[in-house]
């Protein structure tokens, strides 16, 4: 039972995270091997735009924009978050120079990990909700009664709200550090 | 939402405060070169907002006319480098970052990117020896040619030289002056009269093919290709030849054929056969070769 839980719930999320780190190291290594290290600088810009695009889901969720399927946008949010993070990780490379860009990078990795945790929690809460629905059916409750009971069920809402209390501040810390890094680069770099 | 904004604002305040207090540790993208370490917390000493590190800021300390000769502190350099000085004095309107970089480590070498000749003014490009004072090789060929290295060499690499004999002027006719050991030691070349010049058959573009007219002796065709060894099978002897090296020309068969025609002297084939065309020989036949007729005379 415990093994099945680890295999079906924990491992998929962990694999997504590990594949991100391994892909970044591999890509960075290949760029060094091919003498194309300079590309890394521009991957930072590309990664930033991809991550900005991933925030469309957040805007839709807060009803700032009103079109688009939330489910589809959430999938995009996950994918764009992964790709954007990969590009920025390669951009950062393994260089320990300035503290602020490194804090931004570190915060970004934590946000990705937090996002994957949220993905896992959402899946788990949905399954628990399904179990509860099955239980109510067994108790011979009517469809109306089941719907009413599930509507007031705080299972899904509670879990995600608790998680969001962690995910959002982390995202804000990442955005703030990244913003300082971007503004300093825009001001100091020759374009 | 308020909580989220609080974290954003707090991080921003902490980050900006750290940035202003410790710019070197917070935003510096790499270690400065040794000579610039005293500027590490003064970004604006080299940078201008919005325009990177402009040349004006570099040359306000590193005066172009003094680079290589004097230090920034105005002290005379212990190892004055006239070449460096000449280079920097001559280039104008070139951004320093074209050749130099920063934040790349303490070593001075790391701060110099690859130099390219393309930044040099035309006048300087034509005077290679101004900078490459020790590069002109001391050998016969270079001593014969004057200063314009770019006639043969490119600015990419010294060794991709394309030598042109025309540069030697009148000397280009004295092949043996340079190609001392290059005269072939075969019978054909050794037997040549001393007055014969290489250029009578060869040219300066390539040794082969020569302009030696083999068709005066024998014209090649598809059955008689110009592979010397086909007929001249004695090494380095080109005056002797044989036609008896193939299936077609068997001594017994040739002998029988010629005797049948009444030709007795057929040892020197090319005397009559100047090509693979059998009929051509009929026109060239020397009736005197017909042993029987001459015998009868």
XYZ file of C-alpha atoms in Angstrom:
488
model
C 0.000 0.000 0.000
C 2.747 2.368 1.063
C 4.810 1.354 -1.955
C 1.858 1.969 -4.289
C 1.391 5.397 -2.717
C 5.036 6.296 -3.286
C 4.978 4.869 -6.813
C 1.812 6.567 -8.019
C 1.814 9.816 -6.054
C 5.271 10.862 -4.922
C 7.515 9.541 -7.717
C 5.810 11.299 -10.689
C 6.199 14.742 -9.045
C 9.738 13.984 -7.896
C 10.639 12.777 -11.408
C 9.428 16.024 -12.975
C 11.627 17.956 -10.556
C 14.669 15.704 -10.982
C 14.303 15.779 -14.784
C 14.369 19.590 -14.601
C 17.657 19.632 -12.704
C 19.264 16.919 -14.869
C 18.108 18.583 -18.131
C 19.561 21.907 -16.987
C 22.937 20.371 -16.099
C 23.013 18.425 -19.377
C 22.088 21.433 -21.514
C 24.626 23.637 -19.733
C 27.302 20.966 -20.259
C 26.447 20.705 -23.976
C 26.669 24.481 -24.418
C 30.093 24.463 -22.776
C 31.169 21.546 -24.948
C 30.046 23.281 -28.151
C 31.548 26.638 -27.131
C 28.090 28.219 -27.148
C 28.102 29.492 -23.590
C 27.037 32.959 -24.779
C 23.596 31.549 -25.636
C 22.969 31.133 -21.897
C 22.695 34.913 -21.520
C 19.781 35.045 -23.940
C 18.117 31.952 -22.468
C 17.528 34.111 -19.386
C 15.426 36.489 -21.482
C 13.555 33.637 -23.186
C 12.950 31.887 -19.851
C 11.587 35.076 -18.312
C 9.047 35.462 -21.117
C 7.991 31.816 -20.827
C 7.462 32.236 -17.077
C 5.530 35.478 -17.629
C 3.314 33.554 -20.092
C 2.696 30.920 -17.402
C 1.093 33.608 -15.208
C -1.884 33.808 -17.596
C -3.344 30.984 -15.515
C -2.980 33.073 -12.342
C -4.780 35.992 -14.046
C -7.571 33.689 -15.233
C -7.884 32.181 -11.776
C -8.306 35.631 -10.227
C -10.773 36.487 -12.994
C -8.581 39.361 -14.215
C -8.946 37.756 -17.619
C -12.162 35.969 -18.371
C -11.493 33.738 -21.344
C -9.719 30.389 -21.571
C -10.331 26.996 -20.021
C -8.858 27.005 -16.477
C -7.945 23.320 -16.803
C -6.041 23.942 -20.030
C -4.413 27.058 -18.607
C -3.308 25.112 -15.526
C -1.660 22.528 -17.791
C 0.081 25.358 -19.651
C 1.107 26.910 -16.321
C 2.784 23.649 -15.305
C 4.519 23.130 -18.647
C 5.621 26.738 -19.098
C 6.822 26.827 -15.494
C 9.007 23.791 -16.172
C 10.398 25.072 -19.493
C 10.954 28.610 -18.184
C 12.721 27.271 -15.101
C 14.918 25.051 -17.301
C 15.971 27.979 -19.513
C 16.734 30.147 -16.491
C 18.686 27.379 -14.769
C 20.883 27.043 -17.880
C 21.156 30.844 -17.961
C 22.423 30.824 -14.354
C 24.817 27.936 -14.966
C 27.033 26.865 -12.130
C 28.542 30.255 -11.374
C 28.521 31.683 -7.895
C 28.948 35.403 -8.386
C 26.311 37.915 -7.335
C 23.991 37.025 -4.457
C 20.720 38.526 -5.751
C 20.549 36.563 -9.027
C 21.394 33.433 -7.088
C 18.640 34.096 -4.549
C 16.254 34.607 -7.478
C 17.365 31.311 -8.989
C 17.105 29.486 -5.687
C 13.626 30.955 -5.055
C 12.578 29.865 -8.555
C 13.642 26.264 -7.889
C 11.732 26.304 -4.595
C 8.649 27.699 -6.398
C 8.843 24.877 -8.961
C 9.109 22.333 -6.146
C 6.183 24.000 -4.408
C 4.170 23.955 -7.634
C 4.776 20.227 -8.014
C 3.705 19.705 -4.406
C 0.499 21.644 -5.203
C -0.068 19.432 -8.241
C 0.229 16.363 -6.018
C -2.030 17.789 -3.292
C -4.708 18.728 -5.858
C -4.685 15.233 -7.299
C -4.892 13.669 -3.861
C -7.735 15.952 -2.718
C -9.691 15.143 -5.890
C -9.319 11.429 -5.221
C -10.495 11.843 -1.652
C -13.492 13.782 -2.932
C -14.295 10.930 -5.307
C -14.061 8.430 -2.439
C -16.426 10.522 -0.391
C -18.878 10.681 -3.288
C -18.756 6.879 -3.561
C -19.363 6.594 0.151
C -22.427 8.841 -0.081
C -23.767 6.766 -2.971
C -23.358 3.653 -0.817
C -25.407 5.345 1.924
C -28.247 5.566 -0.639
C -28.288 9.377 -0.607
C -30.043 11.091 -3.497
C -28.094 12.904 -6.196
C -29.265 16.250 -4.827
C -28.140 15.343 -1.327
C -24.765 14.155 -2.602
C -24.205 17.306 -4.642
C -25.208 19.497 -1.723
C -22.921 17.699 0.668
C -19.969 17.752 -1.724
C -20.534 21.416 -2.503
C -20.026 22.267 1.109
C -17.147 19.874 1.463
C -14.076 21.907 2.304
C -11.688 19.101 1.463
C -10.424 20.408 -1.875
C -10.732 24.090 -1.061
C -9.014 23.760 2.307
C -6.077 21.795 1.014
C -5.408 24.143 -1.866
C -5.855 27.255 0.235
C -3.331 26.020 2.750
C -0.893 25.200 -0.031
C -1.423 28.576 -1.724
C -0.396 30.291 1.513
C 3.066 28.861 0.927
C 3.221 28.924 -2.875
C 2.259 32.567 -3.364
C 4.773 34.146 -0.944
C 7.512 31.991 -2.445
C 6.491 33.144 -5.922
C 6.544 36.770 -4.749
C 10.034 36.349 -3.267
C 11.175 34.882 -6.586
C 9.566 37.705 -8.589
C 11.083 40.405 -6.346
C 14.636 39.041 -6.586
C 14.278 38.373 -10.315
C 12.954 41.903 -10.831
C 15.990 43.438 -9.096
C 18.315 41.281 -11.224
C 16.504 42.190 -14.456
C 16.369 45.935 -13.716
C 20.051 46.060 -12.706
C 20.997 44.196 -15.909
C 18.829 46.488 -18.035
C 20.487 49.533 -16.490
C 24.074 48.361 -16.380
C 24.398 46.232 -19.507
C 25.066 47.717 -22.932
C 22.168 46.936 -25.243
C -3.460 39.204 -1.482
C -2.164 41.613 1.167
C 0.017 38.866 2.580
C 1.388 38.127 -0.876
C 2.160 41.793 -1.525
C 3.806 42.011 1.884
C 6.296 39.274 0.926
C 6.964 40.935 -2.412
C 7.555 44.360 -0.853
C 9.651 42.975 1.995
C 11.893 41.047 -0.421
C 12.206 44.088 -2.640
C 13.213 46.299 0.301
C 15.721 43.769 1.621
C 17.157 43.192 -1.864
C 17.479 46.881 -2.738
C 18.999 47.747 0.636
C 21.579 44.997 0.215
C 22.222 46.188 -3.330
C 23.009 49.736 -2.258
C 25.060 48.663 0.747
C 27.011 45.818 -0.870
C 26.784 46.166 -4.656
C 29.862 44.009 -5.250
C 28.388 41.011 -3.446
C 24.811 41.454 -4.585
C 24.960 42.288 -8.302
C 28.552 41.979 -9.522
C 28.490 39.325 -12.278
C 32.143 38.322 -11.823
C 35.475 39.159 -10.238
C 37.090 42.352 -11.555
C 40.598 42.399 -12.993
C 43.342 43.031 -10.404
C 43.826 46.650 -11.433
C 40.149 47.447 -10.913
C 39.615 45.833 -7.511
C 39.434 49.247 -5.828
C 36.393 50.024 -8.006
C 34.437 46.942 -6.992
C 31.814 48.808 -4.967
C 31.657 51.746 -7.335
C 29.785 50.367 -10.346
C 29.194 53.821 -11.786
C 32.927 54.446 -12.050
C 32.805 52.384 -15.252
C 29.089 51.984 -15.980
C 26.625 54.583 -17.126
C 22.942 53.938 -16.587
C 21.530 52.570 -19.811
C 24.736 52.438 -21.811
C 26.883 49.760 -20.209
C 30.520 50.705 -19.779
C 31.085 53.476 -22.331
C 34.503 54.029 -23.872
C 34.612 57.599 -22.538
C 34.734 56.266 -18.985
C 37.594 53.860 -19.827
C 39.719 56.453 -21.599
C 39.194 59.041 -18.886
C 41.667 56.913 -16.886
C 43.404 54.907 -19.626
C 44.563 57.654 -21.999
C 44.981 56.142 -25.468
C 48.249 57.963 -26.107
C 49.748 56.552 -22.907
C 48.568 52.955 -22.994
C 51.567 50.646 -22.903
C 53.919 53.404 -21.802
C 52.436 54.799 -18.628
C 50.304 53.364 -15.876
C 46.971 54.945 -14.914
C 48.767 56.399 -11.902
C 50.962 58.287 -14.451
C 54.002 56.300 -13.367
C 56.133 55.162 -16.276
C 55.599 51.473 -17.014
C 58.465 49.185 -16.039
C 58.029 47.312 -19.280
C 57.069 49.922 -21.878
C 55.326 48.334 -24.841
C 55.517 50.491 -27.954
C 53.484 48.013 -29.955
C 50.541 48.259 -27.537
C 50.936 52.009 -27.526
C 50.965 52.226 -31.326
C 47.908 50.002 -31.551
C 45.823 52.033 -29.084
C 46.981 55.354 -30.494
C 45.961 54.302 -33.987
C 42.500 52.925 -33.327
C 39.787 55.487 -33.019
C 36.024 55.206 -32.652
C 36.334 51.628 -31.434
C 34.606 50.661 -28.212
C 36.996 49.248 -25.632
C 34.683 46.290 -25.036
C 35.338 45.175 -28.612
C 38.627 43.731 -27.361
C 38.372 43.979 -23.580
C 35.973 42.547 -21.067
C 35.577 42.738 -17.308
C 34.116 40.735 -14.425
C 36.060 37.775 -15.740
C 38.583 37.117 -12.994
C 41.682 38.746 -11.564
C 44.043 37.822 -14.380
C 44.818 40.500 -16.960
C 44.675 37.867 -19.722
C 41.026 37.154 -18.933
C 40.207 40.805 -19.566
C 41.487 40.700 -23.131
C 39.314 39.114 -25.770
C 40.594 37.978 -29.131
C 42.115 40.850 -31.061
C 41.007 41.148 -34.670
C 42.899 43.024 -37.371
C 39.598 44.307 -38.709
C 39.594 47.126 -36.159
C 42.841 48.584 -37.482
C 42.868 51.607 -39.750
C 43.805 50.867 -43.367
C 47.153 52.595 -43.095
C 48.146 50.367 -40.208
C 46.877 47.241 -41.914
C 49.281 47.818 -44.794
C 52.282 48.149 -42.526
C 52.481 44.739 -40.924
C 56.121 45.195 -39.947
C 55.213 48.163 -37.722
C 53.836 45.720 -35.182
C 55.284 42.411 -36.290
C 58.842 43.692 -36.114
C 60.354 40.320 -35.322
C 58.176 38.256 -37.621
C 59.857 38.621 -41.040
C 61.594 35.290 -41.633
C 65.238 35.461 -42.553
C 65.341 33.186 -45.579
C 66.020 33.518 -49.281
C 62.443 33.885 -50.410
C 61.494 36.479 -47.776
C 64.695 38.402 -48.384
C 63.850 38.641 -52.070
C 60.385 39.989 -51.404
C 59.812 43.440 -50.036
C 57.669 44.459 -47.115
C 54.111 43.848 -48.194
C 53.345 40.668 -46.233
C 49.678 40.817 -47.194
C 50.565 39.813 -50.759
C 50.919 36.250 -49.529
C 49.717 36.171 -45.905
C 46.330 36.980 -44.464
C 45.557 38.551 -41.112
C 43.838 35.357 -39.940
C 46.862 33.115 -39.896
C 50.490 33.515 -40.906
C 50.803 30.021 -42.296
C 48.038 30.147 -44.840
C 50.365 31.928 -47.217
C 49.635 31.993 -50.915
C 52.954 32.621 -52.573
C 52.856 34.238 -55.994
C 55.991 33.976 -58.153
C 55.169 37.289 -59.772
C 56.260 38.999 -56.561
C 59.811 37.965 -57.356
C 59.903 40.233 -60.369
C 62.714 39.373 -62.772
C 64.003 36.835 -60.285
C 61.053 34.599 -61.052
C 62.891 33.338 -64.135
C 65.747 31.959 -62.053
C 63.876 28.906 -60.897
C 66.989 27.079 -59.733
C 67.855 29.930 -57.424
C 65.209 28.669 -55.050
C 64.341 25.207 -56.346
C 67.900 24.026 -55.901
C 67.200 20.356 -55.398
C 64.063 20.277 -57.451
C 65.476 19.436 -60.923
C 64.192 15.963 -61.761
C 66.947 13.408 -62.138
C 65.350 11.508 -64.982
C 66.935 10.958 -68.381
C 64.713 13.544 -70.031
C 65.632 16.402 -67.693
C 69.283 15.485 -67.194
C 69.794 15.243 -70.929
C 68.503 18.759 -71.530
C 70.857 21.403 -72.792
C 72.073 23.727 -70.007
C 70.565 26.699 -71.781
C 67.040 25.232 -71.534
C 65.020 27.046 -68.862
C 62.390 25.358 -66.685
C 59.891 27.987 -67.809
C 60.095 26.716 -71.360
C 57.949 23.757 -70.370
C 56.681 24.558 -66.856
C 54.985 27.604 -65.414
C 54.944 29.210 -61.983
C 51.360 28.243 -61.221
C 52.068 24.532 -61.054
C 54.856 22.152 -62.002
C 52.382 19.803 -63.628
C 51.162 19.752 -66.295
C 54.157 20.970 -68.246
C 53.855 22.339 -71.740
C 56.084 19.575 -73.093
C 54.453 18.536 -76.386
C 54.400 14.768 -76.346
C 52.295 14.704 -79.515
C 55.412 15.549 -81.482
C 56.446 11.985 -80.698
C 53.148 10.260 -80.034
C 49.571 11.466 -79.666
C 47.553 9.993 -76.803
C 44.066 8.597 -77.284
C 41.650 6.517 -75.215
C 43.621 3.332 -75.940
C 46.926 5.047 -75.226
C 46.496 7.132 -72.078
C 49.186 9.527 -70.898
C 50.417 7.307 -68.094
C 54.201 7.378 -68.591
C 54.676 3.863 -67.247
C 52.545 2.401 -70.032
C 55.364 2.802 -72.509
C 58.387 4.109 -70.564
C 58.838 1.177 -68.254
C 62.475 1.752 -67.508
C 62.640 3.975 -64.460
C 63.675 7.574 -65.145
C 64.313 6.841 -68.825
C 61.964 8.654 -71.130
C 63.909 8.445 -74.348
C 63.445 4.702 -74.549
C 60.008 3.190 -74.799
C 58.243 0.018 -75.780
C 54.916 -0.655 -77.424
C 55.038 -4.352 -76.488
C 53.293 -4.041 -73.156
C 49.767 -4.820 -74.075
C 47.602 -7.535 -75.472
C 47.294 -5.834 -78.844
C 50.993 -5.438 -79.511
C 52.567 -8.859 -79.310
C 56.097 -8.971 -80.830
C 55.434 -12.087 -82.945
C 52.169 -10.719 -84.305
C 53.615 -7.279 -85.088
C 56.630 -8.852 -86.739
C 54.465 -11.096 -88.906
C 52.180 -8.220 -89.872
C 55.038 -5.904 -90.879
C 57.012 -8.541 -92.781
C 53.830 -9.423 -94.622
C 53.638 -5.773 -95.697
C 57.276 -5.906 -96.722
C 58.491 -3.731 -93.812
C 61.675 -5.012 -92.262
C 62.787 -2.098 -90.068
C 59.989 -1.747 -87.520
C 61.990 -1.481 -84.285
C 61.161 2.220 -83.755
C 57.351 2.171 -83.812
C 56.728 5.922 -83.381
C 58.821 6.681 -86.438
C 55.739 5.731 -88.496
C 53.003 5.448 -85.881
C 52.601 8.896 -84.289
C 49.219 7.925 -82.855
C 46.983 4.918 -82.291
C 45.570 5.384 -85.782
C 46.929 2.471 -87.792
C 46.074 4.088 -91.125
C 48.139 7.170 -90.305
C 51.259 5.025 -90.534
C 50.533 4.199 -94.118
C 51.080 7.836 -95.069
C 54.250 8.003 -93.033
C 55.719 4.815 -94.333
C 59.211 5.234 -95.487
C 59.580 3.015 -98.465
C 63.205 2.590 -97.522
C 62.015 0.723 -94.479
C 60.819 -1.962 -96.810
C 63.889 -4.093 -96.552
C 63.063 -6.234 -99.590
C 62.648 -3.248 -101.914
C 65.826 -1.536 -100.748
C 67.620 -4.840 -101.027
C 66.429 -5.115 -104.606
C 67.651 -1.582 -105.398
